[in-house]
Each structure stands twice: as C-alpha cells, then as structure tokens.
XYZ file of N, CA and C in Angstrom:
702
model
N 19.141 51.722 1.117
C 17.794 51.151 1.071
C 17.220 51.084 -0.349
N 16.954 52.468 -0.853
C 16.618 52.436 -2.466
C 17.228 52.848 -3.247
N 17.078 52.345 -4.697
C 17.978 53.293 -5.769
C 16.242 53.605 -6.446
N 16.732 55.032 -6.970
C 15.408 55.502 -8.106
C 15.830 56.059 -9.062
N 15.797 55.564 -9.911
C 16.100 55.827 -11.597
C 15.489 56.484 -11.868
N 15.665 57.520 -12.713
C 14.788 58.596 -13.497
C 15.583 58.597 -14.749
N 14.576 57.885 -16.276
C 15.042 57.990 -17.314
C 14.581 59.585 -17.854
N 15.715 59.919 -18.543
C 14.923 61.480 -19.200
C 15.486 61.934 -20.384
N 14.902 62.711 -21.191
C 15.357 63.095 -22.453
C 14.440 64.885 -22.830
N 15.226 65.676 -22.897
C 14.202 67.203 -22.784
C 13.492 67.337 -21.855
N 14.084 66.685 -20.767
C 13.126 67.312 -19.194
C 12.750 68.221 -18.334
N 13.647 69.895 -19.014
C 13.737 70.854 -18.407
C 12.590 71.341 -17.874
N 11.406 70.923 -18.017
C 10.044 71.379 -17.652
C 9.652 70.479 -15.927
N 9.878 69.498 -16.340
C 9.794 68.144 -14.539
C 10.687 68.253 -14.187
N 11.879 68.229 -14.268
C 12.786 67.699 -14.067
C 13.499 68.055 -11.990
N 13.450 69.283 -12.387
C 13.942 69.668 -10.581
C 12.560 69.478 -9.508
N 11.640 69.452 -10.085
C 10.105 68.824 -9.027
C 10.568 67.710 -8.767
N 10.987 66.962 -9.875
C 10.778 65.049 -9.611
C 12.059 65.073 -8.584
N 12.846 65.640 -9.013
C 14.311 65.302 -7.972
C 14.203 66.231 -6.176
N 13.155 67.033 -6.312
C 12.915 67.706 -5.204
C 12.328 67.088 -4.244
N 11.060 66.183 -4.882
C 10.136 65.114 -4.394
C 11.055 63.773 -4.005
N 11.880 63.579 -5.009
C 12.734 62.203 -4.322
C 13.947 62.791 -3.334
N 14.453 64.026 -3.413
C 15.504 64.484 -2.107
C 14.944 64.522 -1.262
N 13.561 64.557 -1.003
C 12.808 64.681 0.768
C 12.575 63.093 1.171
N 12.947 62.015 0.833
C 13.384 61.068 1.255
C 14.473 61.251 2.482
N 13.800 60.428 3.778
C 15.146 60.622 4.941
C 15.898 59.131 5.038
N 15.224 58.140 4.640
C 16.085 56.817 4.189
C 17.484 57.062 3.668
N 18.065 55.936 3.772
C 19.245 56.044 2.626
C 18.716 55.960 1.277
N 19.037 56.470 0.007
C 18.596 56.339 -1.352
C 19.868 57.147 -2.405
N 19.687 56.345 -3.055
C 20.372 57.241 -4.415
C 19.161 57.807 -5.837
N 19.801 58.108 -5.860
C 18.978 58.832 -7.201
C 19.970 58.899 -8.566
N 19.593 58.153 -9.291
C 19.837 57.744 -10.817
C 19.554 58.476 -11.782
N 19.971 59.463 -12.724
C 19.317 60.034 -13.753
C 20.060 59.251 -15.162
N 19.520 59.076 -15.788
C 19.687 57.842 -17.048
C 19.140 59.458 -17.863
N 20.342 60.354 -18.638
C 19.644 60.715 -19.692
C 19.853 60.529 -21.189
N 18.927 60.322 -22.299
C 19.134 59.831 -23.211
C 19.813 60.891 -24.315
N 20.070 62.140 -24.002
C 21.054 62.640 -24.883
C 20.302 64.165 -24.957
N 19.286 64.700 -23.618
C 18.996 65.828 -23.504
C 19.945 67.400 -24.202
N 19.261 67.874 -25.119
C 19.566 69.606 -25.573
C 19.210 70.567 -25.081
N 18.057 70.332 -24.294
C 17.532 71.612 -23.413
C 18.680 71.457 -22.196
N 17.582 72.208 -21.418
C 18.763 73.179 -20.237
C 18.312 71.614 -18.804
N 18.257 70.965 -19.181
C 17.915 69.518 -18.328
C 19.138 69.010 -17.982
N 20.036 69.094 -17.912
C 21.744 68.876 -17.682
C 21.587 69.663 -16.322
N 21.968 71.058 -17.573
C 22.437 72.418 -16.093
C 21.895 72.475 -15.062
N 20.625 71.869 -15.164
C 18.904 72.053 -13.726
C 19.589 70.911 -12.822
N 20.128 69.469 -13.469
C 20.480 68.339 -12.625
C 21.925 68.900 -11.962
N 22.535 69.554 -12.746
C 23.790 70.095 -11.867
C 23.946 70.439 -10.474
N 22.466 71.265 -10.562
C 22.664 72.192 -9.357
C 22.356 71.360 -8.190
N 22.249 69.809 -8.123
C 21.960 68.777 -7.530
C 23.073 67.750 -7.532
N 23.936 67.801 -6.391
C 25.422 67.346 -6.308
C 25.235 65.706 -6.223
N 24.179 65.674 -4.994
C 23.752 64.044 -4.875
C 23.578 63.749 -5.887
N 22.858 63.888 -6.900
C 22.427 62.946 -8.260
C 23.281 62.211 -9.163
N 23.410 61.296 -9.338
C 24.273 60.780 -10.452
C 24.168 60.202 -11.945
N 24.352 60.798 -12.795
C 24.245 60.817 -13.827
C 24.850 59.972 -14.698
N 24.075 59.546 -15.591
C 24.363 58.319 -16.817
C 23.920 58.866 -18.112
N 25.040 58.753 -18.482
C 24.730 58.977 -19.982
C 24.138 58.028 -21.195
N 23.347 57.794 -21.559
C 22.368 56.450 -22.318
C 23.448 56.595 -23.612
N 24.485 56.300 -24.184
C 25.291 56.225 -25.364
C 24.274 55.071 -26.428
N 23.442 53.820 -25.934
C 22.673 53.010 -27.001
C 21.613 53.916 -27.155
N 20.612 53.853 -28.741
C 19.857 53.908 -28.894
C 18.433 52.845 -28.370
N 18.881 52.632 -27.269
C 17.721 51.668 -27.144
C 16.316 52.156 -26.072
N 15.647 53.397 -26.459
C 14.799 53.224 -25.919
C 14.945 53.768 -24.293
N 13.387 53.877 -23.967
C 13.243 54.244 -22.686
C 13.904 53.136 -21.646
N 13.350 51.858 -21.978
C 13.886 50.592 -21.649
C 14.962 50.344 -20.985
N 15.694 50.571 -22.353
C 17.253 50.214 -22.033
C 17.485 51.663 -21.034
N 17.616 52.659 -20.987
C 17.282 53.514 -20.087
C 17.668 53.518 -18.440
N 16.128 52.555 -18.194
C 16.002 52.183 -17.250
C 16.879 50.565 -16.683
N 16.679 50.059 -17.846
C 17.766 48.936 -17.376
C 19.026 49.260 -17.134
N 19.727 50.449 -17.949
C 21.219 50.994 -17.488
C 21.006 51.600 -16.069
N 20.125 52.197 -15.785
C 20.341 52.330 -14.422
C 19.720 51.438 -13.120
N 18.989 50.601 -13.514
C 19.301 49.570 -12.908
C 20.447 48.640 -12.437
N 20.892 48.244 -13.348
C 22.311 47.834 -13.470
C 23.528 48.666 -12.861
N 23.224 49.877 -12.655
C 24.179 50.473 -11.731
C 23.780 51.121 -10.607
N 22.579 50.153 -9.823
C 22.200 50.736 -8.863
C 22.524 50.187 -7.459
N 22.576 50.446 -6.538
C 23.641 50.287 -4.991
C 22.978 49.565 -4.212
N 21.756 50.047 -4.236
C 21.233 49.310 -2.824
C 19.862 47.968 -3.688
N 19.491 47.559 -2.329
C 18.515 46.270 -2.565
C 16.847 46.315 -2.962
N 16.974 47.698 -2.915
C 15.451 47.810 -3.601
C 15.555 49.087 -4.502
N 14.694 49.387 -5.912
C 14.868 49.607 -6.847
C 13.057 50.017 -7.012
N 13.090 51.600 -7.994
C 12.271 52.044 -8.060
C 12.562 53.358 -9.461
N 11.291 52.903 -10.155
C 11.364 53.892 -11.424
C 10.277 54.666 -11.828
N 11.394 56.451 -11.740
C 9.865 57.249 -11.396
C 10.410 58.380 -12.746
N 9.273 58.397 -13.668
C 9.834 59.244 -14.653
C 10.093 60.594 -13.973
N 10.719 61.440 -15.106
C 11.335 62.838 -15.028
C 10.081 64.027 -14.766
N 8.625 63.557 -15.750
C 7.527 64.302 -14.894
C 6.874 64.015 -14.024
N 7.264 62.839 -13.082
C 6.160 62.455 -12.232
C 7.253 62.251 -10.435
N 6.457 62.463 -9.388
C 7.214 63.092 -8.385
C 6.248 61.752 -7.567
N 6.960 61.577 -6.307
C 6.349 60.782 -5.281
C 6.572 61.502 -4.173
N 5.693 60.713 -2.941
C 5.383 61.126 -1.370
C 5.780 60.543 -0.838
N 7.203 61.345 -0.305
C 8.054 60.148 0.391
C 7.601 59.578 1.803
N 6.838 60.166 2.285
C 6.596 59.688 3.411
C 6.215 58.728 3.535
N 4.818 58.523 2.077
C 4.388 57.291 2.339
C 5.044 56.045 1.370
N 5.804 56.648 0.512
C 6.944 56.024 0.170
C 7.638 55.511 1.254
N 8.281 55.919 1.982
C 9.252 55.728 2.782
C 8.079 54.219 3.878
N 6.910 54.306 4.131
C 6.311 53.818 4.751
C 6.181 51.872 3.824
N 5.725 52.383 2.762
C 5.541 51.374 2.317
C 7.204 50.512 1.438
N 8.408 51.661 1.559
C 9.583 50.757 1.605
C 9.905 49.903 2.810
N 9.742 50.745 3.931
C 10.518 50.212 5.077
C 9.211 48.530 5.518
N 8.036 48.331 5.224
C 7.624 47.287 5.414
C 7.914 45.960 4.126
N 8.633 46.814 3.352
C 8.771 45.797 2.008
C 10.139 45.259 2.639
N 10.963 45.892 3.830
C 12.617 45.539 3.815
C 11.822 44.664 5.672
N 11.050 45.488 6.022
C 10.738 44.396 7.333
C 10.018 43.047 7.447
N 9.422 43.248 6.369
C 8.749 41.663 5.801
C 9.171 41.325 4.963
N 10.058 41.417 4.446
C 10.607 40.529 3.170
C 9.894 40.669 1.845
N 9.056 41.889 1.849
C 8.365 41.562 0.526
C 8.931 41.970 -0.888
N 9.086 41.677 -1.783
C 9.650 41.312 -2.557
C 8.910 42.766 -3.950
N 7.432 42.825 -3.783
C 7.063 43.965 -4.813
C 6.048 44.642 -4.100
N 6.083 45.866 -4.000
C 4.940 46.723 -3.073
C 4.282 47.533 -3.961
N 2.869 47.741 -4.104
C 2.730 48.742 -4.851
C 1.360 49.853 -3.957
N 1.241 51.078 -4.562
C 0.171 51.264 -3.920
C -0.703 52.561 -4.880
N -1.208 53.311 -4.366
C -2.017 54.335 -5.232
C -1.338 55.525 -5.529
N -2.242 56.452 -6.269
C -1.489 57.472 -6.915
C -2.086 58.545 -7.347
N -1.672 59.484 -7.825
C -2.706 60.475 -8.515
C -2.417 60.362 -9.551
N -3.424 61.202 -10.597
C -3.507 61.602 -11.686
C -3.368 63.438 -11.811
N -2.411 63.898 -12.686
C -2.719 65.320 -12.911
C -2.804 65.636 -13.896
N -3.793 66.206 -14.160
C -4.253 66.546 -15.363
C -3.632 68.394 -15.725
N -2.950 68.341 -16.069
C -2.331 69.648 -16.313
C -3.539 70.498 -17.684
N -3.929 69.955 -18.443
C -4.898 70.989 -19.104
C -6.251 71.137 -18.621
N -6.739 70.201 -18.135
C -8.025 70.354 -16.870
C -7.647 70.929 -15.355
N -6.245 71.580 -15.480
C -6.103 71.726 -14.036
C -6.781 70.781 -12.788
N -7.058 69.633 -12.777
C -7.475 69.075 -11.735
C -6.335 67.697 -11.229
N -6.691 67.565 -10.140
C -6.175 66.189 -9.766
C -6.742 65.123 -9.456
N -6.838 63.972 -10.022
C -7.784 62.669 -9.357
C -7.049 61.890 -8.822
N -7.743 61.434 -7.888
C -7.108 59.440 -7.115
C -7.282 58.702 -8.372
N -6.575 57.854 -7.848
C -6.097 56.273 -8.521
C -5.930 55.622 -7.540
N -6.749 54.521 -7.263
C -6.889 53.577 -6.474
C -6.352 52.728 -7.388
N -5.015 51.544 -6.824
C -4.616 50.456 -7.072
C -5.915 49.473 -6.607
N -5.555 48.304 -7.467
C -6.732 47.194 -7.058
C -5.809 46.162 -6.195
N -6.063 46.003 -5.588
C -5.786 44.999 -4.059
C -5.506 43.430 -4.432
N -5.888 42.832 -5.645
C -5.349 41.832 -6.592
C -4.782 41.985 -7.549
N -3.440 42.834 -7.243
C -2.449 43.113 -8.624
C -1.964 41.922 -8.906
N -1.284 40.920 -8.405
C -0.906 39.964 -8.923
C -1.801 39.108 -9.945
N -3.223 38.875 -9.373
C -4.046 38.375 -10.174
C -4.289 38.955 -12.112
N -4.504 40.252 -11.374
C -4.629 41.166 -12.550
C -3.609 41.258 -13.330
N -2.217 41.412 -12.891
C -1.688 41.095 -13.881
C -1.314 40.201 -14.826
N -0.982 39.416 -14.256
C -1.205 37.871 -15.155
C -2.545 37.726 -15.982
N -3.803 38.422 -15.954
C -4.814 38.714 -17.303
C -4.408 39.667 -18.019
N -3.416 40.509 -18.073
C -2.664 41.242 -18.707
C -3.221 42.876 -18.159
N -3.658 43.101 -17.141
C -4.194 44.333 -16.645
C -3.193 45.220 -15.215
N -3.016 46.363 -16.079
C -1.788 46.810 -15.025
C -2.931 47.547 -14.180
N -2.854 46.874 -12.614
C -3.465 47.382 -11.422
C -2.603 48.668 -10.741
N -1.982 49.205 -11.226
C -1.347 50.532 -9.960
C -0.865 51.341 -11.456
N -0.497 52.328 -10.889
C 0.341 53.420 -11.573
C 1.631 53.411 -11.273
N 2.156 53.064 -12.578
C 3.835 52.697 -12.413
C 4.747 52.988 -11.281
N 4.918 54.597 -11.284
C 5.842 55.389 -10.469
C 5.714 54.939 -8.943
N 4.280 54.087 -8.624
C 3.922 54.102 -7.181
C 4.225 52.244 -7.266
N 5.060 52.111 -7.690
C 6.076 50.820 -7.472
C 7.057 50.918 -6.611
N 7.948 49.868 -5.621
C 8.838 49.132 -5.477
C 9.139 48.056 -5.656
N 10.073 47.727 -5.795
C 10.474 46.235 -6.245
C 11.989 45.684 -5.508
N 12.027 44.470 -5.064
C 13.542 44.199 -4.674
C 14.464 43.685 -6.150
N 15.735 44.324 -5.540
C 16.861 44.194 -6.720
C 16.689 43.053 -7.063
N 16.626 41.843 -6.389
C 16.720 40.805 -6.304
C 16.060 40.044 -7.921
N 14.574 40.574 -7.992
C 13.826 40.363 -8.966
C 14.235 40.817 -10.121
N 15.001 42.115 -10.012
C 15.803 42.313 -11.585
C 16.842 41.370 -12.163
N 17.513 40.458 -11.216
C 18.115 39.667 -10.967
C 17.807 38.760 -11.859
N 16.568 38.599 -11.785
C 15.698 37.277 -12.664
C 15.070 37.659 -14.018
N 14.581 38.816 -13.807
C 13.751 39.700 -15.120
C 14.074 40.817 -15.059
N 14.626 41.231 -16.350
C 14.828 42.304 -16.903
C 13.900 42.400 -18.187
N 13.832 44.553 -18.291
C 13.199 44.856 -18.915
C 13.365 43.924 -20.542
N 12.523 43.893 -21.304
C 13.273 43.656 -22.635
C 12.821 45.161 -23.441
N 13.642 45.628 -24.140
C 13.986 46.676 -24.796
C 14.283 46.471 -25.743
N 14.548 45.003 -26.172
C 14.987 44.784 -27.920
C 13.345 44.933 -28.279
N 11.895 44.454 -27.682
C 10.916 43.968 -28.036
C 10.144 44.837 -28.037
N 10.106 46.307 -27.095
C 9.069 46.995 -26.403
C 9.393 48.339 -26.514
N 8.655 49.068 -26.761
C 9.228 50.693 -26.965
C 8.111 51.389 -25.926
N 7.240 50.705 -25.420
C 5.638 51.556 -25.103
C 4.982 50.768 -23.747
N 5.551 49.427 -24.097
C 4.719 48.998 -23.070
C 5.721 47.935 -21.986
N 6.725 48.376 -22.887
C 8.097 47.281 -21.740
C 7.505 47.435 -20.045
N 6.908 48.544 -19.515
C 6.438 48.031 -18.121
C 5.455 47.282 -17.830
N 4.104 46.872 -18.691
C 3.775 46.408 -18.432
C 4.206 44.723 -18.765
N 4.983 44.273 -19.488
C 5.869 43.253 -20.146
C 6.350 42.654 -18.746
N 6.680 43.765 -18.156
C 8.083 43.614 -17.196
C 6.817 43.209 -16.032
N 6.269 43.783 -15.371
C 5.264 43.394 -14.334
C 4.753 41.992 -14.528
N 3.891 41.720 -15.728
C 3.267 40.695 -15.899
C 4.300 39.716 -15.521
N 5.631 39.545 -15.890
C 6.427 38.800 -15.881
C 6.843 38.362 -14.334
N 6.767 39.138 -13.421
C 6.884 39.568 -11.693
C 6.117 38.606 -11.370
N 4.657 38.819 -11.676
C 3.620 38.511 -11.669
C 3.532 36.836 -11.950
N 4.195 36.502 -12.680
C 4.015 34.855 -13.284
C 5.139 34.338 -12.366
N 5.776 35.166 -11.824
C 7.038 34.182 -10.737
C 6.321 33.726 -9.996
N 6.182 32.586 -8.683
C 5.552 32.505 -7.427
C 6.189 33.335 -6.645
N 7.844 33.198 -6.985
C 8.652 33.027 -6.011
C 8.571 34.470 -5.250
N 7.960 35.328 -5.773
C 7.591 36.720 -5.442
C 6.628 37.541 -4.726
N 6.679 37.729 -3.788
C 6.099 38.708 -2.824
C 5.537 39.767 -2.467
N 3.889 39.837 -2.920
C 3.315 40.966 -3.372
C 2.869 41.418 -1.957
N 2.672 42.694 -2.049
C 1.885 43.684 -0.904
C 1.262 45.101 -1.505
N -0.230 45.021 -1.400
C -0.815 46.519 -1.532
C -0.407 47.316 -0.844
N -0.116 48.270 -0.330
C 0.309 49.461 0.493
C -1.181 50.321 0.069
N -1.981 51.066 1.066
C -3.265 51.580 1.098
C -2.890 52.960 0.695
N -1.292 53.161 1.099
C -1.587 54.760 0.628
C -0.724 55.128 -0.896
N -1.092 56.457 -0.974
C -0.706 57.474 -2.442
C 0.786 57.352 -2.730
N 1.309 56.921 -3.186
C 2.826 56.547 -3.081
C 3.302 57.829 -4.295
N 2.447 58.263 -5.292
C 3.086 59.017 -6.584
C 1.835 59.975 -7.457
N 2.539 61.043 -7.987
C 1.348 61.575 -8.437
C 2.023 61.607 -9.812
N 1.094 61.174 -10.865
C 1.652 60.944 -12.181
C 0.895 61.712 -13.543
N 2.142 62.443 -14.166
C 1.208 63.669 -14.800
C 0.552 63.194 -16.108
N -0.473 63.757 -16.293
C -0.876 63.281 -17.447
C -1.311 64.836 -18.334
N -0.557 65.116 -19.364
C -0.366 66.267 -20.390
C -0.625 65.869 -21.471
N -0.909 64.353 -21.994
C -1.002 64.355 -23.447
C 0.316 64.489 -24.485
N 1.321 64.616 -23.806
C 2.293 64.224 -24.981
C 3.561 63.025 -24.165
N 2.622 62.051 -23.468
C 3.799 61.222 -23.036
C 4.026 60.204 -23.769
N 5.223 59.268 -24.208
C 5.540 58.357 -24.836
C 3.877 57.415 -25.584
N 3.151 56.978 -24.501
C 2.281 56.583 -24.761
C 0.821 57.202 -25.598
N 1.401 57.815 -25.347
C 0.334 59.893 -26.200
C 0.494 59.563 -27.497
N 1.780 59.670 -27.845
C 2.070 59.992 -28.678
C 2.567 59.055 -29.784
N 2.494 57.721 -29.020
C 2.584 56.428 -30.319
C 1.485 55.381 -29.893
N 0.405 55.767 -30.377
C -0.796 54.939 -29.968
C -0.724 53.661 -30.766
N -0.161 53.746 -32.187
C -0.264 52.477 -32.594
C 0.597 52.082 -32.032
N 1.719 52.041 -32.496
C 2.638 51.376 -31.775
C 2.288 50.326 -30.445
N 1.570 51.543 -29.594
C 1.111 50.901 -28.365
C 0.317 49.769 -28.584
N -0.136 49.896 -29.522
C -1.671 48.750 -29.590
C -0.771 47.463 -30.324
N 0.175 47.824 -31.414
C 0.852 46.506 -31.922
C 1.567 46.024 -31.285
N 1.747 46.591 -30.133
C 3.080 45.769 -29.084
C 1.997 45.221 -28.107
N 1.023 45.741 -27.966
C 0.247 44.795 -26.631
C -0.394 44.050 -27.340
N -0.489 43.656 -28.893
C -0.837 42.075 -29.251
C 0.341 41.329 -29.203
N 1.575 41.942 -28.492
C 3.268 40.835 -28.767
C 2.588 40.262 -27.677
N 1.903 40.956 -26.342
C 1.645 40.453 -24.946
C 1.222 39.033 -24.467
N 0.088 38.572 -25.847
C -0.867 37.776 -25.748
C -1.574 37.700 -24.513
N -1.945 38.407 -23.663
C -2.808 38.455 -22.473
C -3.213 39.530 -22.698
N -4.138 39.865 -23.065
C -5.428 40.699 -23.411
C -6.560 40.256 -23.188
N -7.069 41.298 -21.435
C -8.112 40.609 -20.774
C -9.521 41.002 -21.601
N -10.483 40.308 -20.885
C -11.452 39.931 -21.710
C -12.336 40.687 -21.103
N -13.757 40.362 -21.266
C -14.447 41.875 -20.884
C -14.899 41.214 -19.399
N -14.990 39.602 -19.021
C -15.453 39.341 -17.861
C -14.154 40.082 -16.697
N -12.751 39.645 -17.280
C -11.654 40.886 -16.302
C -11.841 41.906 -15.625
N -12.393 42.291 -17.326
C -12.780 44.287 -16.524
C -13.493 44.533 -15.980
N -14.926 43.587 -16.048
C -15.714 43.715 -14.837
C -15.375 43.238 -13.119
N -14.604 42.452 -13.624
C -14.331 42.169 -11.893
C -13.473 42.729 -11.534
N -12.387 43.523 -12.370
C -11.421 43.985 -12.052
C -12.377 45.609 -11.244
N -13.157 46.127 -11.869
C -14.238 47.125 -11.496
C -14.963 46.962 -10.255
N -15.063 45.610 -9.918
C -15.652 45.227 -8.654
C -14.964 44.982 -7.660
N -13.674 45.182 -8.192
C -13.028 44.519 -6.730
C -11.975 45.454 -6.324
N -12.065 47.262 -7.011
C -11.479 48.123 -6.479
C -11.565 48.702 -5.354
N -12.847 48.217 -4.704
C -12.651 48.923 -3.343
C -12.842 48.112 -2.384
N -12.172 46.613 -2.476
C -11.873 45.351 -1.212
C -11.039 46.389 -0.331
C-alpha cells in the first residue's frame, strides 16, 4: 500500500519514535531510511529494526536527493515522507490512505501537530481545506509529514535537488498543485505531529531559505493571507 521514506543524518535523538510510530501501521507498508552518512549511534538504533531498509545517500545532494533516492526505490503505489523527528497516527493515517486507494485520489493531506519541545506544549495545525488553491499562490496549506501522495505523481515530478536545499517541498507541492491531472482530498483528521526544536534545516539556514523562495516566484500577497486566514475553518 505505502512506502515511507525517512531521510536522516545524526538522528539518534528521533529516530526509534519515528520508526515506532510508522511500525504501528497494520496496512501493508515499507519503511525507507535514506541516511546521509550518520556518526552517531543512529545506525545501531535502526538495526534493532529488521523490517527497515536502509539506503545509504553516497551523493552529496542534499535532503532532496535523499528523499528522491528513496523514492525511487520504493515498492508500493503510494508514497509518503516523514522526517527522522517527526512521527505520525497511523490510524488516521491508515484512514485517510485507504480512501486515497478507494477513490482514486491521487494527493491527501490533512492536519497535524506542532511540538514545541522548549515550551513543552503541543498545538493543532489545521490544514486549510483549499490546498490546491493555496498552493499555486505559493502558500503551503498542511504540514509536510501529514502528506500522501500516489507514486504515480513522482512519476511526473520529482523533487529538484540540483535547485533547492530548504524549500524543495514546497517546490515539489506547488508543482502537484499546477497539474489538473491530480486529485486532491482534505482528510479532517491529525495525520502527524511535527517537532519543532529550533535547530531544523529550516532553523538553521534562514537566508538561504528566503533566497530560494525568491527562485519560487509565487510569493503570495497580503490579500492571500487574508483569505487564506478566513477560510481555515470551512
């Protein structure tokens, strides 16, 4: 049913949560670990996990390429990428796969948490119910990890990783997003809880981030964000 990639590099801290959270899956699924050349004890932790299969990232290319290597060697017809600190609910995972394979839909997304590990708290994240719209103004409506997607669409678009170090997902969505030929569905429930610590890729290269989302040229405008604000709880 699914493959789920987990790119990682020094993960010994997430690393057996995220794979604990994707083994309580009762679907068929594989689980992908793409690591980019880990020194900590993030090997030995995946060991003790026989199902998992492991890729070794030999290019320097990025989180990206990463995820595109394990894409590219993934089994089944739908495809899902959940970093090394961030864990999903399979149940309602499992809920909102099995209507993406009974209706034909093509990209599912749905809500998520936020954890704030130095505020100790947790918040909702409500996806907005016009992701397709939104994305194509260049505004990512869901929280990554609480994606599915059919293989099919990698088929057509792949990440680019020569171009993107920071924001290749949102690159990659928008692009989903501009197909017709593609098949969106909100799913109402929490699909992923996604940590937020302050030293994630995006933490930690802010410019970067900001000079690659002028490569985007869709940088919504302020009438976006207001409606995008208004129309979170259709």
């Amino acid at each position: 049913m699914i493959s789920v990639i987990t790119p990682v590099l020094n993960g010994e801290r997430f690393i057996e949560k995220n794979i604990l959270s994707i083994q309580s899956l009762t679907v068929p699924f594989e689980h992908i670990i793409v690591d980019g050349g880990s020194t900590d004890k993030t090997l030995q932790i995946i060991s003790k996990f026989p199902h998992v299969k492991v890729i070794h990232q030999t290019e320097k290319n990025g989180l990206y390429g990463a995820i595109h290597l394990g894409y590219e060697n993934a089994k089944f017809d739908y495809l899902a990428w959940v970093n090394c600190d961030d864990i999903i609910y399979s149940q309602n995972y499992e809920f909102a796969l099995k209507k993406a394979i009974s209706e034909k839909i093509d990209f599912v997304y749905g809500n998520s948490e936020f954890n704030w590990t130095k505020e100790n708290k947790i918040t909702f994240q409500k996806a907005n119910p016009f992701g397709k719209y939104f994305l194509k103004k260049g505004i990512l409506p869901f929280v990554q990890p609480s994606s599915i997607y059919s293989k099919k669409i990698y088929d057509v678009i792949k990440f680019n990783y020569e171009t993107y170090r920071i924001i290749g997902d949102i690159d990659f969505f928008i692009h989903i997003a501009l197909n017709d030929d593609f098949k969106f569905w909100y799913c109402r429930k929490t699909l992923s809880q996604f940590l937020k610590y302050g030293a994630s890729l995006g933490d930690l290269n802010h410019d970067l981030y900001l000079k690659e989302r002028k490569l985007l040229n869709r940088n919504p405008n302020l009438v976006h964000k207001i409606i995008y604000k208004l129309t979170l709880n259709f």
